[in-house]
Short mmCIF file of N, CA and C in Angstrom, two decimals:
data_model
loop_
_atom_site.label_atom_id
_atom_site.label_comp_id
_atom_site.label_asym_id
_atom_site.label_seq_id
_atom_site.Cartn_x
_atom_site.Cartn_y
_atom_site.Cartn_z
N MET F 1 0.72 -17.71 -4.39
CA MET F 1 1.56 -16.58 -4.72
C MET F 1 1.32 -15.48 -3.70
N ARG F 2 2.39 -14.96 -3.10
CA ARG F 2 2.28 -13.89 -2.12
C ARG F 2 2.61 -12.56 -2.76
N ILE F 3 1.73 -11.59 -2.55
CA ILE F 3 1.95 -10.24 -3.06
C ILE F 3 1.66 -9.29 -1.91
N SER F 4 2.54 -8.37 -1.65
CA SER F 4 2.27 -7.38 -0.61
C SER F 4 2.17 -6.00 -1.27
N PHE F 5 1.50 -5.09 -0.57
CA PHE F 5 1.41 -3.73 -1.09
C PHE F 5 2.82 -3.15 -1.10
N ASN F 6 3.24 -2.61 -2.21
CA ASN F 6 4.54 -2.00 -2.31
C ASN F 6 4.39 -0.64 -2.97
N LYS F 7 5.52 -0.03 -3.35
CA LYS F 7 5.45 1.32 -3.91
C LYS F 7 4.69 1.37 -5.23
N HIS F 8 4.70 0.30 -6.02
CA HIS F 8 3.96 0.29 -7.29
C HIS F 8 2.46 0.26 -7.05
N VAL F 9 2.02 -0.53 -6.07
CA VAL F 9 0.60 -0.58 -5.73
C VAL F 9 0.15 0.76 -5.17
N LEU F 10 0.98 1.36 -4.29
CA LEU F 10 0.63 2.66 -3.72
C LEU F 10 0.57 3.74 -4.81
N ALA F 11 1.45 3.67 -5.80
CA ALA F 11 1.40 4.62 -6.91
C ALA F 11 0.10 4.47 -7.68
N GLY F 12 -0.36 3.22 -7.87
CA GLY F 12 -1.64 2.98 -8.52
C GLY F 12 -2.80 3.55 -7.73
N LEU F 13 -2.74 3.41 -6.40
CA LEU F 13 -3.79 3.97 -5.54
C LEU F 13 -3.84 5.49 -5.65
N VAL F 14 -2.67 6.12 -5.68
CA VAL F 14 -2.62 7.57 -5.83
C VAL F 14 -3.21 7.98 -7.17
N ALA F 15 -2.93 7.23 -8.22
CA ALA F 15 -3.49 7.54 -9.55
C ALA F 15 -5.01 7.42 -9.55
N VAL F 16 -5.53 6.36 -8.91
CA VAL F 16 -6.99 6.19 -8.82
C VAL F 16 -7.61 7.34 -8.04
N ALA F 17 -6.98 7.70 -6.91
CA ALA F 17 -7.50 8.81 -6.11
C ALA F 17 -7.46 10.11 -6.90
N GLY F 18 -6.39 10.35 -7.64
CA GLY F 18 -6.29 11.56 -8.45
C GLY F 18 -7.36 11.61 -9.52
N ALA F 19 -7.62 10.48 -10.15
CA ALA F 19 -8.67 10.42 -11.16
C ALA F 19 -10.03 10.72 -10.53
N GLY F 20 -10.24 10.22 -9.34
CA GLY F 20 -11.50 10.46 -8.65
C GLY F 20 -11.68 11.92 -8.30
N LEU F 21 -10.60 12.59 -7.92
CA LEU F 21 -10.70 13.99 -7.55
C LEU F 21 -11.02 14.88 -8.74
N SER F 22 -10.74 14.40 -9.95
CA SER F 22 -11.01 15.21 -11.13
C SER F 22 -12.44 15.05 -11.64
N CYS F 23 -13.24 14.19 -11.01
CA CYS F 23 -14.62 13.97 -11.45
C CYS F 23 -15.49 15.17 -11.10
N GLY F 24 -16.70 15.17 -11.59
CA GLY F 24 -17.60 16.31 -11.47
C GLY F 24 -18.24 16.49 -10.11
N ALA F 25 -19.33 17.25 -10.10
CA ALA F 25 -19.97 17.70 -8.87
C ALA F 25 -20.62 16.58 -8.08
N GLN F 26 -20.89 15.43 -8.67
CA GLN F 26 -21.52 14.33 -7.94
C GLN F 26 -20.54 13.63 -7.01
N ALA F 27 -19.27 13.89 -7.15
CA ALA F 27 -18.26 13.20 -6.35
C ALA F 27 -18.33 13.65 -4.90
N GLN F 28 -18.05 12.69 -3.99
CA GLN F 28 -18.12 12.99 -2.57
C GLN F 28 -17.18 12.06 -1.80
N ALA F 29 -16.40 12.62 -0.90
CA ALA F 29 -15.49 11.82 -0.07
C ALA F 29 -16.20 11.44 1.24
N TYR F 30 -15.76 10.32 1.82
CA TYR F 30 -16.33 9.89 3.10
C TYR F 30 -15.30 9.05 3.86
N VAL F 31 -15.54 8.95 5.16
CA VAL F 31 -14.76 8.06 6.03
C VAL F 31 -15.74 7.17 6.78
N LEU F 32 -15.31 5.96 7.10
CA LEU F 32 -16.15 5.00 7.79
C LEU F 32 -15.32 4.28 8.83
N ALA F 33 -15.90 4.04 9.98
CA ALA F 33 -15.25 3.24 11.03
C ALA F 33 -16.31 2.32 11.62
N ASP F 34 -15.93 1.05 11.84
CA ASP F 34 -16.84 0.12 12.51
C ASP F 34 -16.05 -0.85 13.36
N ALA F 35 -16.75 -1.51 14.26
CA ALA F 35 -16.12 -2.48 15.15
C ALA F 35 -17.16 -3.51 15.57
N GLY F 36 -16.69 -4.71 15.89
CA GLY F 36 -17.62 -5.74 16.33
C GLY F 36 -16.96 -7.10 16.45
N TRP F 37 -17.72 -8.12 16.16
CA TRP F 37 -17.34 -9.51 16.33
C TRP F 37 -16.57 -10.00 15.12
N SER F 38 -15.47 -10.72 15.36
CA SER F 38 -14.71 -11.30 14.26
C SER F 38 -14.53 -12.79 14.49
N GLN F 39 -14.31 -13.52 13.41
CA GLN F 39 -14.03 -14.95 13.50
C GLN F 39 -12.94 -15.29 12.50
N LEU F 40 -11.93 -16.01 12.99
CA LEU F 40 -10.80 -16.47 12.19
C LEU F 40 -10.80 -17.98 12.27
N ASP F 41 -11.23 -18.65 11.19
CA ASP F 41 -11.43 -20.10 11.20
C ASP F 41 -10.13 -20.88 11.01
N VAL F 42 -9.24 -20.79 12.02
CA VAL F 42 -7.98 -21.54 11.98
C VAL F 42 -8.24 -23.00 12.34
N ASP F 43 -7.33 -23.87 11.94
CA ASP F 43 -7.41 -25.29 12.26
C ASP F 43 -6.93 -25.49 13.70
N CYS F 44 -7.81 -25.91 14.56
CA CYS F 44 -7.47 -26.10 15.98
C CYS F 44 -7.36 -27.58 16.34
N SER F 45 -7.16 -28.45 15.36
CA SER F 45 -7.07 -29.87 15.67
C SER F 45 -5.90 -30.11 16.63
N GLY F 46 -6.15 -30.89 17.66
CA GLY F 46 -5.14 -31.19 18.66
C GLY F 46 -5.12 -30.22 19.83
N ALA F 47 -5.84 -29.12 19.74
CA ALA F 47 -5.87 -28.14 20.84
C ALA F 47 -6.91 -28.54 21.87
N SER F 48 -6.57 -28.38 23.14
CA SER F 48 -7.53 -28.67 24.20
C SER F 48 -8.51 -27.51 24.37
N GLN F 49 -8.09 -26.30 24.04
CA GLN F 49 -8.95 -25.12 24.07
C GLN F 49 -8.71 -24.33 22.79
N CYS F 50 -9.78 -23.82 22.20
CA CYS F 50 -9.64 -23.03 20.98
C CYS F 50 -10.74 -21.97 20.93
N ASP F 51 -10.33 -20.71 20.82
CA ASP F 51 -11.27 -19.61 20.69
C ASP F 51 -10.97 -18.89 19.38
N LYS F 52 -11.88 -19.00 18.43
CA LYS F 52 -11.69 -18.43 17.09
C LYS F 52 -12.36 -17.06 16.94
N THR F 53 -13.01 -16.57 17.98
CA THR F 53 -13.73 -15.30 17.89
C THR F 53 -13.05 -14.24 18.74
N SER F 54 -13.14 -13.01 18.29
CA SER F 54 -12.57 -11.90 19.05
C SER F 54 -13.15 -10.59 18.53
N PHE F 55 -12.45 -9.50 18.77
CA PHE F 55 -12.84 -8.16 18.38
C PHE F 55 -12.20 -7.81 17.04
N GLY F 56 -12.99 -7.35 16.07
CA GLY F 56 -12.47 -6.91 14.78
C GLY F 56 -12.95 -5.50 14.48
N HIS F 57 -12.28 -4.84 13.55
CA HIS F 57 -12.67 -3.47 13.19
C HIS F 57 -12.11 -3.10 11.82
N LYS F 58 -12.64 -2.01 11.26
CA LYS F 58 -12.09 -1.46 10.03
C LYS F 58 -12.27 0.05 10.02
N VAL F 59 -11.37 0.70 9.30
CA VAL F 59 -11.42 2.14 9.07
C VAL F 59 -11.12 2.32 7.59
N LEU F 60 -11.92 3.11 6.90
CA LEU F 60 -11.66 3.31 5.47
C LEU F 60 -12.04 4.71 5.05
N GLY F 61 -11.44 5.10 3.94
CA GLY F 61 -11.78 6.34 3.27
C GLY F 61 -12.28 5.99 1.88
N GLY F 62 -13.29 6.68 1.45
CA GLY F 62 -13.85 6.38 0.14
C GLY F 62 -14.16 7.63 -0.65
N TYR F 63 -14.39 7.43 -1.93
CA TYR F 63 -14.73 8.52 -2.82
C TYR F 63 -15.80 8.04 -3.78
N THR F 64 -16.96 8.69 -3.73
CA THR F 64 -18.10 8.34 -4.59
C THR F 64 -18.02 9.16 -5.88
N PHE F 65 -18.12 8.46 -7.00
CA PHE F 65 -18.04 9.10 -8.31
C PHE F 65 -19.41 9.48 -8.85
N GLY F 66 -20.47 8.97 -8.27
CA GLY F 66 -21.81 9.17 -8.80
C GLY F 66 -22.40 7.82 -9.16
N SER F 67 -23.69 7.76 -9.32
CA SER F 67 -24.41 6.53 -9.63
C SER F 67 -24.16 5.44 -8.59
N GLY F 68 -23.78 5.84 -7.37
CA GLY F 68 -23.57 4.89 -6.29
C GLY F 68 -22.24 4.16 -6.32
N LEU F 69 -21.36 4.47 -7.31
CA LEU F 69 -20.07 3.79 -7.42
C LEU F 69 -18.98 4.54 -6.67
N SER F 70 -18.17 3.80 -5.90
CA SER F 70 -17.11 4.39 -5.09
C SER F 70 -15.85 3.54 -5.18
N VAL F 71 -14.74 4.16 -4.80
CA VAL F 71 -13.50 3.44 -4.59
C VAL F 71 -13.11 3.68 -3.12
N GLU F 72 -12.59 2.63 -2.46
CA GLU F 72 -12.29 2.73 -1.03
C GLU F 72 -10.90 2.16 -0.74
N LEU F 73 -10.22 2.78 0.19
CA LEU F 73 -8.93 2.32 0.69
C LEU F 73 -9.05 2.27 2.21
N GLY F 74 -8.70 1.13 2.81
CA GLY F 74 -8.90 1.02 4.25
C GLY F 74 -7.93 0.10 4.95
N PHE F 75 -8.10 0.03 6.26
CA PHE F 75 -7.37 -0.88 7.13
C PHE F 75 -8.41 -1.75 7.83
N ILE F 76 -8.16 -3.06 7.90
CA ILE F 76 -9.10 -3.97 8.56
C ILE F 76 -8.33 -4.93 9.46
N SER F 77 -8.92 -5.22 10.60
CA SER F 77 -8.39 -6.24 11.51
C SER F 77 -9.46 -7.31 11.66
N PHE F 78 -9.08 -8.55 11.35
CA PHE F 78 -9.99 -9.67 11.52
C PHE F 78 -9.79 -10.33 12.88
N GLY F 79 -9.22 -9.62 13.83
CA GLY F 79 -9.08 -10.11 15.19
C GLY F 79 -8.03 -11.20 15.32
N HIS F 80 -8.26 -12.10 16.29
CA HIS F 80 -7.29 -13.16 16.54
C HIS F 80 -7.99 -14.45 16.96
N ALA F 81 -7.24 -15.53 16.84
CA ALA F 81 -7.67 -16.85 17.33
C ALA F 81 -6.64 -17.30 18.35
N ASP F 82 -7.09 -18.04 19.35
CA ASP F 82 -6.24 -18.44 20.47
C ASP F 82 -6.42 -19.94 20.69
N ALA F 83 -5.33 -20.71 20.58
CA ALA F 83 -5.39 -22.17 20.77
C ALA F 83 -4.39 -22.57 21.85
N ARG F 84 -4.81 -23.54 22.69
CA ARG F 84 -3.95 -24.00 23.79
C ARG F 84 -3.95 -25.52 23.86
N THR F 85 -2.78 -26.04 24.20
CA THR F 85 -2.61 -27.44 24.59
C THR F 85 -1.96 -27.41 25.98
N PRO F 86 -1.83 -28.55 26.63
CA PRO F 86 -1.18 -28.52 27.94
C PRO F 86 0.26 -27.97 27.90
N THR F 87 0.93 -28.06 26.75
CA THR F 87 2.33 -27.62 26.68
C THR F 87 2.57 -26.46 25.73
N ASP F 88 1.53 -25.90 25.12
CA ASP F 88 1.73 -24.84 24.13
C ASP F 88 0.57 -23.87 24.15
N HIS F 89 0.84 -22.66 23.65
CA HIS F 89 -0.17 -21.61 23.51
C HIS F 89 0.16 -20.85 22.23
N ALA F 90 -0.79 -20.78 21.30
CA ALA F 90 -0.58 -20.07 20.03
C ALA F 90 -1.69 -19.04 19.83
N VAL F 91 -1.30 -17.86 19.36
CA VAL F 91 -2.24 -16.79 19.02
C VAL F 91 -1.97 -16.37 17.58
N VAL F 92 -3.02 -16.36 16.76
CA VAL F 92 -2.92 -15.96 15.35
C VAL F 92 -3.74 -14.69 15.16
N LYS F 93 -3.11 -13.66 14.57
CA LYS F 93 -3.78 -12.38 14.29
C LYS F 93 -3.71 -12.10 12.80
N THR F 94 -4.78 -11.51 12.26
CA THR F 94 -4.82 -11.15 10.83
C THR F 94 -5.32 -9.72 10.68
N PHE F 95 -4.56 -8.92 9.93
CA PHE F 95 -4.90 -7.52 9.70
C PHE F 95 -4.22 -7.05 8.43
N GLY F 96 -4.71 -5.95 7.86
CA GLY F 96 -4.06 -5.42 6.67
C GLY F 96 -4.86 -4.34 5.97
N TYR F 97 -4.50 -4.10 4.72
CA TYR F 97 -5.06 -3.02 3.93
C TYR F 97 -6.00 -3.55 2.86
N THR F 98 -7.04 -2.77 2.56
CA THR F 98 -8.01 -3.15 1.54
C THR F 98 -8.09 -2.07 0.47
N LEU F 99 -8.34 -2.50 -0.74
CA LEU F 99 -8.65 -1.63 -1.86
C LEU F 99 -9.86 -2.25 -2.53
N ALA F 100 -10.96 -1.50 -2.57
CA ALA F 100 -12.20 -2.08 -3.08
C ALA F 100 -13.01 -1.07 -3.87
N GLY F 101 -13.83 -1.62 -4.74
CA GLY F 101 -14.88 -0.86 -5.37
C GLY F 101 -16.15 -1.10 -4.58
N ALA F 102 -16.99 -0.09 -4.48
CA ALA F 102 -18.24 -0.23 -3.73
C ALA F 102 -19.39 0.31 -4.57
N TRP F 103 -20.55 -0.29 -4.37
CA TRP F 103 -21.76 0.15 -5.04
C TRP F 103 -22.85 0.30 -3.99
N THR F 104 -23.47 1.48 -3.92
CA THR F 104 -24.52 1.77 -2.94
C THR F 104 -25.82 2.03 -3.68
N THR F 105 -26.90 1.41 -3.19
CA THR F 105 -28.22 1.61 -3.77
C THR F 105 -29.23 1.87 -2.66
N PRO F 106 -30.20 2.76 -2.89
CA PRO F 106 -31.23 3.01 -1.88
C PRO F 106 -32.14 1.80 -1.68
N LEU F 107 -32.53 1.56 -0.43
CA LEU F 107 -33.50 0.50 -0.12
C LEU F 107 -34.87 1.10 0.19
N ALA F 108 -34.86 2.17 0.96
CA ALA F 108 -36.08 2.88 1.35
C ALA F 108 -35.65 4.28 1.77
N SER F 109 -36.59 5.08 2.21
CA SER F 109 -36.25 6.42 2.67
C SER F 109 -35.22 6.33 3.80
N ASP F 110 -34.07 6.96 3.61
CA ASP F 110 -32.96 7.00 4.57
C ASP F 110 -32.20 5.69 4.73
N TRP F 111 -32.57 4.62 4.07
CA TRP F 111 -31.88 3.33 4.17
C TRP F 111 -31.18 3.01 2.84
N ASP F 112 -29.99 2.39 2.92
CA ASP F 112 -29.30 1.97 1.70
C ASP F 112 -28.53 0.68 1.92
N LEU F 113 -28.10 0.08 0.83
CA LEU F 113 -27.31 -1.14 0.83
C LEU F 113 -26.02 -0.87 0.07
N THR F 114 -24.88 -1.24 0.65
CA THR F 114 -23.58 -1.09 -0.02
C THR F 114 -22.94 -2.46 -0.15
N LEU F 115 -22.46 -2.77 -1.36
CA LEU F 115 -21.72 -4.00 -1.62
C LEU F 115 -20.30 -3.63 -2.00
N ARG F 116 -19.31 -4.37 -1.45
CA ARG F 116 -17.88 -4.10 -1.69
C ARG F 116 -17.23 -5.32 -2.33
N LEU F 117 -16.28 -5.06 -3.23
CA LEU F 117 -15.49 -6.13 -3.83
C LEU F 117 -14.11 -5.57 -4.13
N GLY F 118 -13.07 -6.29 -3.71
CA GLY F 118 -11.72 -5.80 -3.95
C GLY F 118 -10.67 -6.79 -3.49
N LEU F 119 -9.53 -6.24 -3.10
CA LEU F 119 -8.40 -7.04 -2.63
C LEU F 119 -7.99 -6.59 -1.25
N ALA F 120 -7.49 -7.54 -0.47
CA ALA F 120 -6.95 -7.25 0.86
C ALA F 120 -5.53 -7.80 0.92
N SER F 121 -4.59 -6.94 1.30
CA SER F 121 -3.22 -7.38 1.57
C SER F 121 -3.14 -7.61 3.07
N LEU F 122 -3.26 -8.89 3.47
CA LEU F 122 -3.38 -9.24 4.88
C LEU F 122 -2.11 -9.86 5.43
N LYS F 123 -1.70 -9.37 6.58
CA LYS F 123 -0.58 -9.95 7.31
C LYS F 123 -1.15 -10.86 8.39
N THR F 124 -0.68 -12.08 8.43
CA THR F 124 -1.09 -13.03 9.45
C THR F 124 0.13 -13.34 10.30
N LYS F 125 0.00 -13.09 11.61
CA LYS F 125 1.09 -13.31 12.55
C LYS F 125 0.69 -14.38 13.56
N MET F 126 1.62 -15.29 13.83
CA MET F 126 1.37 -16.30 14.87
C MET F 126 2.47 -16.18 15.92
N THR F 127 2.04 -16.12 17.16
CA THR F 127 2.95 -16.19 18.29
C THR F 127 2.71 -17.54 18.94
N ASP F 128 3.75 -18.37 18.99
CA ASP F 128 3.63 -19.74 19.51
C ASP F 128 4.76 -19.97 20.51
N TRP F 129 4.42 -20.47 21.69
CA TRP F 129 5.44 -20.70 22.73
C TRP F 129 6.49 -21.71 22.27
N VAL F 130 6.09 -22.73 21.51
CA VAL F 130 7.01 -23.79 21.11
C VAL F 130 7.71 -23.45 19.79
N VAL F 131 6.95 -23.12 18.76
CA VAL F 131 7.49 -22.89 17.42
C VAL F 131 8.17 -21.53 17.31
N GLY F 132 7.69 -20.55 18.05
CA GLY F 132 8.20 -19.19 17.94
C GLY F 132 7.33 -18.37 17.01
N PRO F 133 7.71 -17.12 16.78
CA PRO F 133 6.88 -16.25 15.93
C PRO F 133 7.02 -16.59 14.45
N GLN F 134 5.91 -16.47 13.73
CA GLN F 134 5.86 -16.64 12.29
C GLN F 134 4.91 -15.60 11.72
N HIS F 135 5.14 -15.21 10.47
CA HIS F 135 4.20 -14.30 9.81
C HIS F 135 4.30 -14.45 8.30
N ASP F 136 3.20 -14.14 7.64
CA ASP F 136 3.09 -14.14 6.19
C ASP F 136 2.19 -12.99 5.77
N THR F 137 2.43 -12.46 4.58
CA THR F 137 1.54 -11.47 3.99
C THR F 137 1.08 -12.01 2.64
N ALA F 138 -0.22 -11.98 2.42
CA ALA F 138 -0.79 -12.49 1.18
C ALA F 138 -1.91 -11.57 0.72
N THR F 139 -2.07 -11.43 -0.58
CA THR F 139 -3.17 -10.65 -1.13
C THR F 139 -4.29 -11.61 -1.51
N LYS F 140 -5.46 -11.33 -0.97
CA LYS F 140 -6.63 -12.21 -1.14
C LYS F 140 -7.84 -11.38 -1.56
N PRO F 141 -8.85 -12.03 -2.16
CA PRO F 141 -10.09 -11.33 -2.45
C PRO F 141 -10.74 -10.84 -1.15
N TYR F 142 -11.42 -9.72 -1.26
CA TYR F 142 -12.11 -9.12 -0.12
C TYR F 142 -13.50 -8.70 -0.59
N PHE F 143 -14.52 -9.03 0.19
CA PHE F 143 -15.85 -8.55 -0.15
C PHE F 143 -16.66 -8.31 1.11
N GLY F 144 -17.68 -7.49 0.97
CA GLY F 144 -18.51 -7.14 2.12
C GLY F 144 -19.85 -6.61 1.70
N ALA F 145 -20.74 -6.52 2.67
CA ALA F 145 -22.07 -5.95 2.48
C ALA F 145 -22.42 -5.14 3.71
N GLN F 146 -23.15 -4.06 3.50
CA GLN F 146 -23.47 -3.16 4.61
C GLN F 146 -24.83 -2.53 4.39
N VAL F 147 -25.58 -2.37 5.46
CA VAL F 147 -26.83 -1.64 5.45
C VAL F 147 -26.59 -0.34 6.21
N GLY F 148 -27.06 0.76 5.65
CA GLY F 148 -26.86 2.06 6.28
C GLY F 148 -28.17 2.78 6.52
N TYR F 149 -28.21 3.57 7.61
CA TYR F 149 -29.36 4.42 7.93
C TYR F 149 -28.86 5.85 8.06
N ARG F 150 -29.35 6.74 7.18
CA ARG F 150 -28.92 8.13 7.17
C ARG F 150 -29.60 8.90 8.30
N VAL F 151 -28.78 9.40 9.24
CA VAL F 151 -29.27 10.19 10.37
C VAL F 151 -29.36 11.65 9.98
N THR F 152 -28.33 12.16 9.31
CA THR F 152 -28.29 13.52 8.77
C THR F 152 -27.71 13.40 7.35
N PRO F 153 -27.69 14.49 6.58
CA PRO F 153 -27.09 14.39 5.25
C PRO F 153 -25.61 13.96 5.28
N GLN F 154 -24.90 14.24 6.38
CA GLN F 154 -23.49 13.88 6.46
C GLN F 154 -23.22 12.60 7.25
N LEU F 155 -24.14 12.17 8.11
CA LEU F 155 -23.87 11.05 9.03
C LEU F 155 -24.80 9.88 8.75
N LYS F 156 -24.19 8.70 8.66
CA LYS F 156 -24.95 7.47 8.42
C LYS F 156 -24.48 6.41 9.43
N LEU F 157 -25.41 5.73 10.08
CA LEU F 157 -25.10 4.58 10.92
C LEU F 157 -25.07 3.35 10.03
N VAL F 158 -24.09 2.47 10.24
CA VAL F 158 -23.92 1.32 9.36
C VAL F 158 -23.76 0.03 10.15
N GLY F 159 -24.17 -1.05 9.54
CA GLY F 159 -23.95 -2.39 10.07
C GLY F 159 -23.64 -3.30 8.90
N GLY F 160 -22.59 -4.10 9.05
CA GLY F 160 -22.23 -4.91 7.90
C GLY F 160 -21.36 -6.10 8.23
N VAL F 161 -20.96 -6.77 7.17
CA VAL F 161 -20.12 -7.96 7.28
C VAL F 161 -19.03 -7.87 6.21
N ASP F 162 -17.81 -8.30 6.58
CA ASP F 162 -16.67 -8.32 5.67
C ASP F 162 -16.06 -9.71 5.67
N PHE F 163 -15.56 -10.14 4.50
CA PHE F 163 -14.98 -11.48 4.35
C PHE F 163 -13.65 -11.39 3.61
N SER F 164 -12.70 -12.24 4.00
CA SER F 164 -11.47 -12.44 3.25
C SER F 164 -10.87 -13.76 3.72
N GLN F 165 -9.56 -13.93 3.50
CA GLN F 165 -8.91 -15.19 3.88
C GLN F 165 -7.50 -14.91 4.36
N ALA F 166 -7.16 -15.50 5.51
CA ALA F 166 -5.81 -15.40 6.07
C ALA F 166 -4.98 -16.57 5.54
N GLU F 167 -3.66 -16.34 5.45
CA GLU F 167 -2.77 -17.43 5.03
C GLU F 167 -1.47 -17.35 5.82
N LEU F 168 -1.04 -18.50 6.35
CA LEU F 168 0.20 -18.60 7.11
C LEU F 168 0.86 -19.93 6.80
N GLN F 169 2.06 -19.87 6.25
CA GLN F 169 2.84 -21.06 5.93
C GLN F 169 2.03 -22.05 5.07
N GLY F 170 1.25 -21.53 4.11
CA GLY F 170 0.47 -22.36 3.21
C GLY F 170 -0.89 -22.79 3.76
N GLU F 171 -1.12 -22.59 5.05
CA GLU F 171 -2.43 -22.90 5.66
C GLU F 171 -3.34 -21.70 5.51
N LYS F 172 -4.61 -21.95 5.11
CA LYS F 172 -5.57 -20.88 4.89
C LYS F 172 -6.69 -20.96 5.90
N ALA F 173 -7.23 -19.79 6.25
CA ALA F 173 -8.35 -19.71 7.19
C ALA F 173 -9.28 -18.59 6.75
N ASP F 174 -10.58 -18.89 6.70
CA ASP F 174 -11.56 -17.86 6.38
C ASP F 174 -11.60 -16.84 7.51
N ALA F 175 -11.76 -15.57 7.14
CA ALA F 175 -11.81 -14.48 8.10
C ALA F 175 -13.05 -13.64 7.84
N ARG F 176 -13.74 -13.26 8.92
CA ARG F 176 -14.94 -12.44 8.75
C ARG F 176 -15.16 -11.54 9.97
N ASN F 177 -15.76 -10.41 9.69
CA ASN F 177 -16.16 -9.44 10.71
C ASN F 177 -17.64 -9.14 10.55
N VAL F 178 -18.33 -9.01 11.66
CA VAL F 178 -19.69 -8.50 11.70
C VAL F 178 -19.63 -7.29 12.62
N ALA F 179 -19.95 -6.10 12.11
CA ALA F 179 -19.66 -4.90 12.87
C ALA F 179 -20.71 -3.81 12.69
N LEU F 180 -20.74 -2.89 13.65
CA LEU F 180 -21.57 -1.69 13.62
C LEU F 180 -20.65 -0.47 13.66
N GLY F 181 -21.08 0.61 13.00
CA GLY F 181 -20.25 1.80 13.01
C GLY F 181 -20.96 2.99 12.42
N ALA F 182 -20.15 3.93 11.92
CA ALA F 182 -20.70 5.16 11.36
C ALA F 182 -19.88 5.59 10.16
N GLN F 183 -20.56 6.29 9.25
CA GLN F 183 -19.91 6.85 8.06
C GLN F 183 -20.19 8.33 8.04
N PHE F 184 -19.15 9.12 7.78
CA PHE F 184 -19.29 10.58 7.69
C PHE F 184 -18.95 11.02 6.28
N ASN F 185 -19.86 11.72 5.63
CA ASN F 185 -19.67 12.24 4.27
C ASN F 185 -19.24 13.70 4.33
N PHE F 186 -18.27 14.06 3.51
CA PHE F 186 -17.77 15.43 3.47
C PHE F 186 -18.52 16.24 2.44
#
């Protein structure tokens, strides 16, 4: 079943954000950006060359309600995969929007662990010399884990991993990012 973010989903996101803004003094907004290595496990059977790794990144905004619980809305790119045969060249890219709940717990002084669980509305596009362009959008589970080191009360360095699944014409491929970045708390 394919579901894409539409006006009803966006209205729900606005309602969640509004509810979060009405919470008490423990609430805090933040933004996070990271970039690094991505892998898109597409089926490369029959290809003479296949590169499933590339550059991936994410940008998100979050709101902490207290007790380490947050809601996050973001954009993620799981990079691309590139397959070649003597007569064809195909490139598959996966990117989209995420909506997740997050839980952060302290590990040690200035160190913490964040776990994410939610949904990703991912668009998968294929450019193929022979078949032509194709694309699909599907909503899939999204989860991640991140370790953070607090540099200042507002700035945290982060390293983490994100997982989801791409889908194109009924074919599925696991997608993951391993990235480093920073989080800024307001």
